[in-house]
């Protein structure tokens, strides 16, 4: 094989997203097909930036995450996606990915990571795939990543094809449809004890409430879409909080129960409800970790953020707004270590 072109690289980036109607459970583990749909908002500034380049023939693939070489599991997940798109035989690749927010802390880093990787691989191998196909590809890496391909509000379609070709997200409303803010109250930035993949599969297999949870999703998707269409904050909050709590209830009812909430998570939920009772436009959601995400209209962001920062147990807050979809482009120059002649 000829040495590939080494003096340029791809820079891809994608934002995390937060689900308003949650995804929790797969109907096919291997193809990562969800049991039901989901709906999310893509969040700026939470970003994964991924650089991709070819390496000189003879070198090994190199996968780096947040400045260190990826462990075997992460490496395998990343390279599985490369194998799926790359024409065989392929040159070795160097992929280095950096998150600007805590990895694996229930802040959806796998979503932005696999969305960036999908658009990045597509550019590296010059495949020019359509966005639905890129969303399928991202889904194979992580279910929630399928939604991060899109800016603004996106809906994941569970699809019905056995090969998963119709299980991808679609754009619902662009990022400027509704100026909402999401303030993340970080109560623990460390990795979660049970990751989403294992937590949802354990829930599916052992929770007597799993089927009941899946049954809630279709109606919640409709309610969320109509709330978004009408920019009805109260209605959106109602569906988002119930989807969140019903997802967690199904997980807690697994055997043994999967519990992502901490005491401080519940304290923050109670506080958000008190604020709402006092007339503040706020609602909460929580993913597979203890951190609480608080939605509010853009104009109340400073008030909500300051109030959250004053609460015991809140280590810091991250202010987010609706973000754009995943992008990738070529940049000049090699990545270090890819050409043995120059190292
Ligand atoms: C609670 O997308 O991380 O954030 O498909 O196994 O990678 P895998 O799971 P992942 O699960 C996300 C779960 C959630 C809810 C959501 O984002 O919809």
Coordinates of N, CA, C and O in Angstrom, one line a residue, residues 72-255:
X72 N -8.6 -0.1 26.4 CA -8.9 -1.1 25.4 C -10.4 -0.9 24.9 O -10.7 -1.0 23.8
X73 N -11.3 -0.7 25.9 CA -12.7 -0.7 25.6 C -13.1 0.6 24.7 O -13.7 0.4 23.7
X74 N -12.5 1.7 25.1 CA -12.8 2.9 24.3 C -12.2 2.8 22.9 O -12.8 3.2 21.9
X75 N -10.9 2.3 22.9 CA -10.2 2.1 21.6 C -11.0 1.2 20.7 O -11.2 1.6 19.5
X76 N -11.6 0.2 21.2 CA -12.3 -0.8 20.4 C -13.6 -0.1 19.9 O -13.9 -0.3 18.7
X77 N -14.3 0.7 20.7 CA -15.5 1.4 20.3 C -15.2 2.4 19.1 O -16.0 2.5 18.2
X78 N -14.1 3.1 19.3 CA -13.7 4.1 18.3 C -13.3 3.3 17.0 O -13.8 3.7 15.9
X79 N -12.5 2.3 17.1 CA -12.0 1.7 15.9 C -13.1 0.9 15.2 O -13.0 0.7 13.9
X80 N -14.1 0.4 15.9 CA -15.2 -0.3 15.3 C -15.9 0.6 14.3 O -16.3 0.2 13.2
X81 N -16.0 1.9 14.7 CA -16.7 2.8 13.8 C -15.8 3.1 12.6 O -16.3 3.1 11.4
X82 N -14.5 3.2 12.8 CA -13.6 3.4 11.6 C -13.7 2.2 10.7 O -13.9 2.4 9.4
X83 N -13.7 1.0 11.2 CA -13.7 -0.2 10.4 C -15.0 -0.2 9.5 O -15.0 -0.7 8.4
X84 N -16.1 0.2 10.1 CA -17.4 0.2 9.4 C -17.4 1.1 8.2 O -18.1 0.7 7.2
X85 N -16.7 2.2 8.2 CA -16.8 3.1 7.1 C -15.6 3.0 6.2 O -15.7 3.3 5.0
X86 N -14.4 2.6 6.7 CA -13.2 2.7 5.9 C -13.2 1.6 4.8 O -13.6 0.5 5.0
X87 N -12.7 2.0 3.6 CA -12.5 1.0 2.6 C -11.4 0.1 3.0 O -10.4 0.6 3.5
X88 N -11.5 -1.2 2.7 CA -10.4 -2.1 3.1 C -9.5 -2.4 1.9 O -10.0 -2.4 0.8
X89 N -8.1 -2.5 2.0 CA -7.4 -2.2 3.3 C -7.3 -0.7 3.5 O -7.2 0.0 2.6
X90 N -7.2 -0.4 4.8 CA -7.1 1.0 5.1 C -5.7 1.3 5.7 O -5.1 0.5 6.4
X91 N -5.2 2.6 5.6 CA -4.0 3.0 6.3 C -4.3 3.1 7.8 O -5.5 3.2 8.2
X92 N -3.3 3.0 8.6 CA -3.6 3.2 10.1 C -4.0 4.7 10.3 O -3.7 5.6 9.5
X93 N -4.8 4.8 11.4 CA -5.3 6.2 11.7 C -4.9 6.7 13.0 O -4.5 5.9 13.9
X94 N -4.8 8.0 13.2 CA -4.6 8.6 14.5 C -5.8 9.4 14.8 O -6.2 10.3 14.0
X95 N -6.4 9.1 15.9 CA -7.7 9.8 16.3 C -7.4 10.4 17.7 O -7.1 9.6 18.6
X96 N -7.5 11.7 17.8 CA -7.4 12.3 19.1 C -8.5 13.2 19.4 O -8.9 14.1 18.6
X97 N -9.1 13.0 20.6 CA -10.4 13.6 20.9 C -10.3 14.3 22.3 O -9.7 13.7 23.2
X98 N -10.8 15.5 22.3 CA -10.7 16.2 23.6 C -12.1 16.7 23.9 O -12.8 17.3 23.0
X99 N -12.6 16.5 25.1 CA -13.8 17.1 25.6 C -13.6 18.3 26.4 O -12.6 18.3 27.2
X100 N -14.4 19.3 26.3 CA -14.2 20.5 27.1 C -15.1 20.5 28.3 O -15.4 21.5 28.9
X101 N -15.6 19.3 28.7 CA -16.4 19.1 29.9 C -16.2 17.7 30.5 O -15.6 16.9 29.8
X102 N -16.6 17.5 31.7 CA -16.3 16.2 32.4 C -16.8 15.0 31.6 O -17.9 14.9 31.3
X103 N -15.8 14.1 31.3 CA -16.2 12.9 30.6 C -16.9 11.9 31.5 O -16.6 11.7 32.7
X104 N -17.9 11.2 31.0 CA -18.6 10.1 31.7 C -19.2 10.5 33.0 O -19.2 9.7 33.9
X105 N -19.6 11.7 33.1 CA -20.3 12.2 34.4 C -21.7 12.5 34.2 O -22.3 13.3 34.8
X106 N -22.4 11.7 33.3 CA -23.8 12.0 33.0 C -23.9 13.3 32.2 O -25.0 13.9 32.2
X107 N -22.8 13.7 31.6 CA -22.9 14.9 30.7 C -22.8 14.5 29.3 O -22.4 15.3 28.4
X108 N -23.2 13.3 28.9 CA -23.4 12.9 27.5 C -22.1 13.1 26.7 O -22.2 13.5 25.5
X109 N -20.9 12.8 27.2 CA -19.7 12.9 26.4 C -19.7 11.9 25.3 O -19.1 12.2 24.2
X110 N -20.3 10.7 25.4 CA -20.3 9.8 24.4 C -21.1 10.3 23.2 O -20.8 10.0 22.0
X111 N -22.1 11.1 23.4 CA -22.9 11.6 22.3 C -22.1 12.5 21.4 O -22.1 12.4 20.2
X112 N -21.5 13.5 22.0 CA -20.7 14.4 21.2 C -19.5 13.7 20.6 O -19.1 14.0 19.5
X113 N -18.9 12.8 21.3 CA -17.7 12.0 20.8 C -18.1 11.2 19.6 O -17.3 11.3 18.6
X114 N -19.1 10.5 19.6 CA -19.4 9.6 18.4 C -20.0 10.5 17.3 O -19.9 10.1 16.1
X115 N -20.7 11.6 17.6 CA -21.2 12.4 16.5 C -20.0 13.0 15.8 O -19.9 13.1 14.6
X116 N -19.0 13.5 16.6 CA -17.8 14.1 16.0 C -17.0 13.0 15.2 O -16.5 13.3 14.1
X117 N -16.9 11.9 15.8 CA -16.2 10.8 15.1 C -16.9 10.4 13.8 O -16.2 10.1 12.8
X118 N -18.2 10.4 13.8 CA -18.9 10.0 12.5 C -18.6 11.0 11.4 O -18.3 10.6 10.3
X119 N -18.8 12.3 11.7 CA -18.6 13.3 10.6 C -17.1 13.3 10.3 O -16.7 13.5 9.1
X120 N -16.2 13.1 11.3 CA -14.8 13.1 11.1 C -14.3 12.0 10.2 O -13.6 12.2 9.2
X121 N -14.8 10.8 10.4 CA -14.4 9.6 9.6 C -15.0 9.8 8.2 O -14.3 9.4 7.2
X122 N -16.2 10.3 8.1 CA -16.8 10.5 6.8 C -15.9 11.5 5.9 O -15.7 11.2 4.7
X123 N -15.4 12.5 6.6 CA -14.5 13.4 5.9 C -13.2 12.8 5.6 O -12.6 12.9 4.4
X124 N -12.6 12.1 6.5 CA -11.3 11.5 6.4 C -11.2 10.6 5.1 O -10.3 10.6 4.3
X125 N -12.3 9.8 5.0 CA -12.3 8.8 3.9 C -13.1 9.3 2.7 O -13.4 8.6 1.8
X126 N -13.5 10.6 2.8 CA -14.2 11.3 1.7 C -15.4 10.6 1.2 O -15.5 10.2 0.0
X127 N -16.3 10.2 2.1 CA -17.5 9.4 1.8 C -18.7 10.2 1.4 O -19.6 9.7 0.7
X128 N -18.8 11.5 1.9 CA -19.9 12.4 1.6 C -21.3 11.7 1.8 O -22.2 11.8 1.0
X129 N -21.4 11.1 3.0 CA -22.7 10.4 3.3 C -23.7 11.5 3.7 O -23.4 12.6 4.1
X130 N -25.0 11.1 3.5 CA -26.0 12.1 4.0 C -26.2 12.0 5.5 O -25.6 11.1 6.1
X131 N -26.8 13.0 6.0 CA -26.8 13.2 7.5 C -27.6 12.1 8.2 O -27.2 11.7 9.3
X132 N -28.6 11.5 7.5 CA -29.3 10.3 8.1 C -28.3 9.2 8.3 O -28.3 8.5 9.3
X133 N -27.5 8.9 7.3 CA -26.5 7.8 7.4 C -25.5 8.1 8.5 O -25.1 7.3 9.2
X134 N -25.1 9.4 8.6 CA -24.1 9.8 9.6 C -24.7 9.6 11.0 O -24.0 9.2 11.9
X135 N -26.0 9.8 11.1 CA -26.7 9.6 12.4 C -26.8 8.1 12.7 O -26.6 7.8 13.9
X136 N -27.0 7.3 11.7 CA -27.0 5.8 11.9 C -25.6 5.4 12.4 O -25.5 4.7 13.4
X137 N -24.6 6.0 11.8 CA -23.2 5.6 12.2 C -22.9 6.0 13.6 O -22.3 5.3 14.4
X138 N -23.3 7.3 13.9 CA -23.1 7.7 15.3 C -23.9 6.9 16.3 O -23.4 6.6 17.4
X139 N -25.1 6.4 15.9 CA -25.9 5.6 16.8 C -25.2 4.3 17.1 O -25.3 3.8 18.2
X140 N -24.5 3.8 16.1 CA -23.8 2.5 16.4 C -22.7 2.7 17.5 O -22.4 1.7 18.2
X141 N -22.1 3.9 17.6 CA -21.2 4.1 18.6 C -21.9 4.4 20.0 O -21.5 3.8 21.0
X142 N -22.9 5.2 20.0 CA -23.7 5.5 21.2 C -25.1 6.0 20.8 O -25.2 6.9 19.9
X143 N -26.1 5.4 21.4 CA -27.5 5.8 20.9 C -27.8 7.3 20.9 O -28.3 7.8 20.0
X144 N -27.4 7.9 22.0 CA -27.7 9.4 22.1 C -26.9 10.2 21.1 O -27.2 11.3 20.8
X145 N -25.8 9.6 20.6 CA -24.9 10.4 19.6 C -25.7 10.6 18.3 O -25.4 11.6 17.6
X146 N -26.6 9.8 18.0 CA -27.4 10.0 16.7 C -28.0 11.3 16.7 O -28.2 11.9 15.6
X147 N -28.4 11.8 17.9 CA -29.1 13.1 18.0 C -28.2 14.3 17.9 O -28.6 15.4 17.5
X148 N -26.9 14.1 18.2 CA -25.9 15.2 18.3 C -25.5 15.6 16.9 O -24.7 16.6 16.7
X149 N -25.8 14.9 15.8 CA -25.5 15.3 14.5 C -26.2 16.6 14.1 O -25.8 17.3 13.3
X150 N -27.4 16.8 14.8 CA -28.2 18.0 14.5 C -28.1 19.1 15.5 O -28.0 18.8 16.7
X151 N -28.3 20.3 15.0 CA -28.3 21.4 15.9 C -29.8 21.6 16.4 O -30.7 20.9 15.9
X152 N -29.9 22.3 17.5 CA -31.3 22.6 18.0 C -31.9 21.3 18.6 O -31.3 20.5 19.2
X153 N -33.2 21.2 18.3 CA -34.0 20.1 18.8 C -34.0 18.9 17.8 O -34.3 19.2 16.6
X154 N -33.7 17.7 18.2 CA -33.7 16.6 17.3 C -34.5 15.4 17.9 O -34.6 15.3 19.2
X155 N -35.1 14.6 17.0 CA -35.9 13.5 17.5 C -35.2 12.2 17.0 O -34.9 12.1 15.8
X156 N -35.0 11.2 17.8 CA -34.5 9.9 17.4 C -35.6 9.1 17.0 O -36.6 8.9 17.8
X157 N -35.6 8.5 15.8 CA -36.6 7.6 15.3 C -36.1 6.2 15.6 O -35.0 5.8 15.2
X158 N -36.9 5.4 16.3 CA -36.4 4.0 16.6 C -36.2 3.1 15.4 O -35.5 2.2 15.4
X159 N -37.0 3.4 14.4 CA -37.0 2.6 13.1 C -37.6 1.2 13.3 O -37.9 0.8 14.4
X160 N -37.7 0.5 12.2 CA -38.2 -0.8 12.3 C -37.4 -1.8 11.5 O -37.6 -3.0 11.6
X161 N -36.5 -1.3 10.6 CA -35.7 -2.2 9.8 C -34.7 -3.0 10.7 O -34.2 -2.5 11.6
X162 N -34.6 -4.3 10.3 CA -33.7 -5.2 11.2 C -32.2 -4.8 11.1 O -31.5 -5.0 12.0
X163 N -31.8 -4.1 10.0 CA -30.4 -3.7 9.9 C -30.2 -2.3 10.5 O -29.0 -1.9 10.5
X164 N -31.2 -1.7 11.1 CA -31.1 -0.4 11.8 C -30.9 0.8 10.8 O -30.7 1.9 11.3
X165 N -31.1 0.6 9.5 CA -30.9 1.7 8.6 C -31.9 2.8 8.8 O -31.6 3.9 8.3
X166 N -33.0 2.6 9.4 CA -34.0 3.7 9.6 C -34.0 4.1 11.1 O -34.9 4.9 11.5
X167 N -33.0 3.7 11.8 CA -33.0 4.1 13.2 C -31.9 5.2 13.3 O -30.7 5.0 13.5
X168 N -32.4 6.4 13.1 CA -31.6 7.6 13.2 C -32.4 8.8 13.6 O -33.6 8.8 13.6
X169 N -31.6 9.9 13.9 CA -32.3 11.1 14.4 C -32.7 11.9 13.2 O -32.2 11.8 12.1
X170 N -33.7 12.8 13.4 CA -34.0 13.8 12.4 C -34.1 15.2 13.1 O -34.3 15.3 14.3
X171 N -33.9 16.2 12.3 CA -34.0 17.6 12.9 C -35.4 18.0 13.1 O -36.3 17.7 12.3
X172 N -35.7 18.6 14.3 CA -37.1 19.0 14.6 C -37.2 20.5 14.4 O -38.0 21.0 13.6
X173 N -36.4 21.3 15.2 CA -36.5 22.7 15.2 C -35.0 23.2 15.3 O -34.2 22.7 16.1
X174 N -34.7 24.3 14.5 CA -33.3 24.8 14.6 C -33.0 25.4 15.9 O -33.9 25.7 16.7
X175 N -31.7 25.7 16.1 CA -31.3 26.2 17.5 C -31.9 27.5 17.9 O -32.0 27.9 19.0
X176 N -32.2 28.4 16.8 CA -32.8 29.7 17.2 C -34.3 29.6 17.3 O -35.0 30.7 17.4
X177 N -34.9 28.4 17.3 CA -36.4 28.3 17.4 C -36.9 28.9 18.7 O -38.0 29.5 18.8
X178 N -36.1 28.6 19.8 CA -36.6 29.0 21.1 C -35.4 29.3 22.0 O -34.6 28.3 22.3
X179 N -35.2 30.5 22.4 CA -34.0 30.8 23.2 C -34.1 30.3 24.7 O -34.4 31.1 25.6
X180 N -33.8 29.1 24.8 CA -33.8 28.5 26.2 C -32.4 28.4 26.7 O -31.5 28.4 25.9
X181 N -32.2 28.3 28.0 CA -30.9 28.0 28.6 C -31.0 26.7 29.4 O -32.1 26.4 29.9
X182 N -29.9 26.1 29.5 CA -29.8 24.9 30.4 C -28.6 25.2 31.3 O -27.5 25.4 30.8
X183 N -28.9 25.2 32.6 CA -27.8 25.4 33.6 C -27.6 24.1 34.2 O -28.5 23.5 34.8
X184 N -26.3 23.6 34.1 CA -26.0 22.3 34.6 C -25.4 22.5 36.0 O -24.4 23.2 36.2
X185 N -26.0 21.9 37.0 CA -25.5 22.0 38.4 C -24.6 20.7 38.6 O -25.2 19.6 38.7
X186 N -23.3 20.9 38.6 CA -22.4 19.8 38.7 C -22.2 19.5 40.2 O -21.8 20.4 41.0
X187 N -22.7 18.3 40.6 CA -22.5 17.9 42.0 C -21.4 16.9 42.2 O -20.9 16.6 43.3
X188 N -21.0 16.3 41.0 CA -19.9 15.3 41.0 C -19.5 15.2 39.6 O -20.3 14.8 38.7
X189 N -18.2 15.5 39.3 CA -17.7 15.5 38.0 C -17.0 14.2 37.7 O -16.4 14.0 36.6
X190 N -17.0 13.2 38.6 CA -16.2 12.0 38.4 C -17.0 11.0 37.6 O -18.2 11.3 37.3
X191 N -16.4 9.9 37.1 CA -17.1 8.9 36.3 C -18.2 8.2 37.1 O -18.1 8.1 38.3
X192 N -19.3 7.9 36.5 CA -20.4 7.3 37.2 C -20.1 5.8 37.4 O -19.5 5.2 36.6
X193 N -20.7 5.2 38.5 CA -20.4 3.8 38.8 C -21.0 2.9 37.8 O -20.4 1.8 37.5
X194 N -22.1 3.1 37.3 CA -22.7 2.3 36.2 C -23.0 3.1 35.0 O -23.8 4.1 35.1
X195 N -22.3 2.8 33.9 CA -22.5 3.6 32.7 C -23.9 3.4 32.1 O -24.6 2.4 32.5
X196 N -24.3 4.2 31.2 CA -25.7 4.1 30.6 C -25.9 2.8 29.9 O -26.9 2.2 30.0
X197 N -24.9 2.4 29.1 CA -25.0 1.1 28.4 C -25.4 0.0 29.3 O -26.4 -0.8 29.0
X198 N -24.6 -0.2 30.4 CA -24.9 -1.3 31.3 C -26.2 -1.1 32.1 O -27.0 -2.0 32.3
X199 N -26.4 0.2 32.5 CA -27.6 0.5 33.3 C -28.9 0.2 32.6 O -29.8 -0.3 33.1
X200 N -28.9 0.6 31.3 CA -30.2 0.4 30.6 C -30.4 -1.0 30.2 O -31.5 -1.5 30.2
X201 N -29.3 -1.8 29.9 CA -29.5 -3.2 29.6 C -29.9 -4.0 30.9 O -30.8 -4.8 30.8
X202 N -29.3 -3.6 32.0 CA -29.7 -4.3 33.3 C -31.2 -3.9 33.6 O -31.9 -4.8 34.0
X203 N -31.6 -2.7 33.3 CA -33.0 -2.3 33.5 C -33.9 -3.1 32.6 O -34.9 -3.7 33.1
X204 N -33.5 -3.2 31.3 CA -34.4 -4.0 30.4 C -34.5 -5.5 30.9 O -35.6 -6.0 30.8
X205 N -33.4 -6.0 31.3 CA -33.5 -7.4 31.7 C -34.1 -7.7 33.0 O -34.7 -8.8 33.2
X206 N -34.1 -6.8 34.0 CA -34.5 -7.2 35.3 C -35.6 -6.3 35.9 O -36.2 -6.6 36.9
X207 N -35.9 -5.1 35.3 CA -36.9 -4.3 35.9 C -38.3 -4.6 35.5 O -38.7 -4.6 34.3
X208 N -39.2 -4.9 36.5 CA -40.6 -5.1 36.1 C -41.3 -3.9 35.6 O -42.4 -4.0 35.0
X209 N -40.7 -2.7 35.7 CA -41.2 -1.5 35.2 C -40.7 -1.1 33.8 O -41.1 -0.1 33.3
X210 N -39.8 -2.0 33.2 CA -39.2 -1.6 32.0 C -40.3 -1.4 30.8 O -40.3 -0.4 30.1
X211 N -41.2 -2.4 30.7 CA -42.2 -2.3 29.6 C -43.1 -1.1 29.8 O -43.4 -0.4 28.8
X212 N -43.4 -0.9 31.1 CA -44.3 0.3 31.4 C -43.6 1.6 31.0 O -44.2 2.5 30.4
X213 N -42.3 1.7 31.2 CA -41.5 2.8 30.9 C -41.5 3.0 29.3 O -41.8 4.1 28.8
X214 N -41.3 2.0 28.6 CA -41.2 2.1 27.1 C -42.6 2.5 26.6 O -42.7 3.3 25.7
X215 N -43.6 2.1 27.3 CA -45.0 2.5 26.8 C -45.3 3.9 27.0 O -46.2 4.5 26.4
X216 N -44.5 4.6 27.8 CA -44.8 6.1 28.0 C -44.2 6.9 26.9 O -44.6 8.1 26.7
X217 N -43.3 6.4 26.1 CA -42.4 7.2 25.3 C -43.2 7.9 24.1 O -43.0 9.1 23.9
X218 N -44.0 7.1 23.4 CA -44.7 7.6 22.2 C -45.5 8.9 22.6 O -45.4 9.9 21.9
X219 N -46.3 8.8 23.6 CA -47.2 9.9 24.0 C -46.3 11.1 24.4 O -46.6 12.3 24.1
X220 N -45.2 10.8 25.2 CA -44.4 11.9 25.6 C -43.7 12.6 24.4 O -43.5 13.8 24.5
X221 N -43.3 11.8 23.4 CA -42.7 12.5 22.2 C -43.7 13.4 21.6 O -43.4 14.6 21.2
X222 N -45.0 13.0 21.5 CA -46.0 13.9 20.9 C -46.2 15.1 21.7 O -46.2 16.3 21.2
X223 N -46.3 14.9 23.0 CA -46.5 16.1 23.9 C -45.3 17.0 23.9 O -45.5 18.3 23.8
X224 N -44.1 16.5 23.8 CA -42.9 17.4 23.7 C -42.8 18.1 22.4 O -42.5 19.3 22.4
X225 N -43.2 17.4 21.3 CA -43.1 18.1 20.0 C -44.2 19.2 19.9 O -43.9 20.3 19.4
X226 N -45.3 19.0 20.5 CA -46.3 20.1 20.4 C -46.0 21.2 21.4 O -46.2 22.4 21.1
X227 N -45.3 20.9 22.5 CA -44.9 22.0 23.4 C -43.8 22.8 22.7 O -43.7 24.0 22.9
X228 N -42.9 22.1 22.0 CA -41.8 22.8 21.3 C -42.4 23.7 20.2 O -42.0 24.9 20.0
X229 N -43.4 23.1 19.5 CA -44.0 23.9 18.4 C -44.6 25.2 18.9 O -44.5 26.2 18.3
X230 N -45.3 25.0 20.0 CA -46.1 26.2 20.6 C -45.2 27.0 21.5 O -45.7 28.0 22.2
X231 N -44.0 26.6 21.7 CA -43.0 27.3 22.7 C -43.8 27.4 24.0 O -43.8 28.5 24.6
X232 N -44.3 26.3 24.5 CA -45.1 26.2 25.7 C -44.2 25.7 26.8 O -44.0 24.5 26.9
X233 N -43.5 26.6 27.6 CA -42.5 26.2 28.5 C -43.1 25.3 29.6 O -42.5 24.3 30.0
X234 N -44.3 25.6 30.1 CA -44.9 24.8 31.1 C -45.1 23.3 30.7 O -44.8 22.4 31.3
X235 N -45.7 23.2 29.5 CA -46.0 21.9 28.9 C -44.7 21.1 28.7 O -44.6 19.9 28.9
X236 N -43.6 21.8 28.2 CA -42.4 21.1 27.9 C -41.7 20.6 29.3 O -41.2 19.5 29.3
X237 N -41.8 21.5 30.3 CA -41.3 21.1 31.6 C -42.0 19.9 32.2 O -41.4 19.0 32.7
X238 N -43.3 19.9 32.0 CA -44.1 18.7 32.5 C -43.7 17.4 31.9 O -43.5 16.4 32.6
X239 N -43.6 17.4 30.5 CA -43.2 16.2 29.9 C -41.7 15.8 30.2 O -41.4 14.6 30.4
X240 N -40.9 16.8 30.2 CA -39.4 16.5 30.5 C -39.2 15.9 31.9 O -38.5 14.9 32.0
X241 N -39.9 16.5 32.9 CA -39.7 16.0 34.2 C -40.3 14.6 34.4 O -39.7 13.7 35.0
X242 N -41.4 14.4 33.7 CA -42.0 13.0 33.9 C -41.2 12.0 33.1 O -41.0 10.9 33.6
X243 N -40.7 12.3 31.9 CA -39.9 11.4 31.2 C -38.6 11.0 32.0 O -38.2 9.8 32.1
X244 N -38.0 12.0 32.6 CA -36.8 11.8 33.4 C -37.2 10.9 34.6 O -36.5 9.9 34.8
X245 N -38.2 11.2 35.4 CA -38.5 10.4 36.6 C -39.0 9.0 36.2 O -38.7 8.1 36.9
X246 N -39.7 8.9 35.1 CA -40.1 7.5 34.7 C -39.0 6.7 34.3 O -38.9 5.5 34.6
X247 N -38.0 7.3 33.6 CA -36.8 6.5 33.2 C -36.1 6.1 34.5 O -35.7 4.9 34.6
X248 N -35.9 7.0 35.4 CA -35.1 6.6 36.6 C -35.9 5.6 37.5 O -35.3 4.8 38.1
X249 N -37.2 5.8 37.5 CA -38.0 4.8 38.2 C -37.9 3.4 37.7 O -37.7 2.4 38.4
X250 N -37.8 3.3 36.3 CA -37.6 1.9 35.8 C -36.2 1.4 36.1 O -36.1 0.2 36.4
X251 N -35.2 2.3 36.2 CA -33.9 1.8 36.5 C -33.8 1.5 38.0 O -33.2 0.5 38.4
X252 N -34.4 2.3 38.8 CA -34.4 2.0 40.3 C -35.1 0.7 40.6 O -34.8 0.0 41.6
X253 N -36.1 0.3 39.8 CA -36.8 -0.9 40.0 C -36.1 -2.2 39.5 O -36.6 -3.3 39.6
X254 N -35.0 -2.0 38.8 CA -34.2 -3.2 38.4 C -33.7 -3.9 39.6 O -33.8 -3.5 40.7
X255 N -33.1 -5.1 39.3 CA -32.7 -6.0 40.4 C -31.3 -6.4 40.2 O -31.0 -7.3 39.4

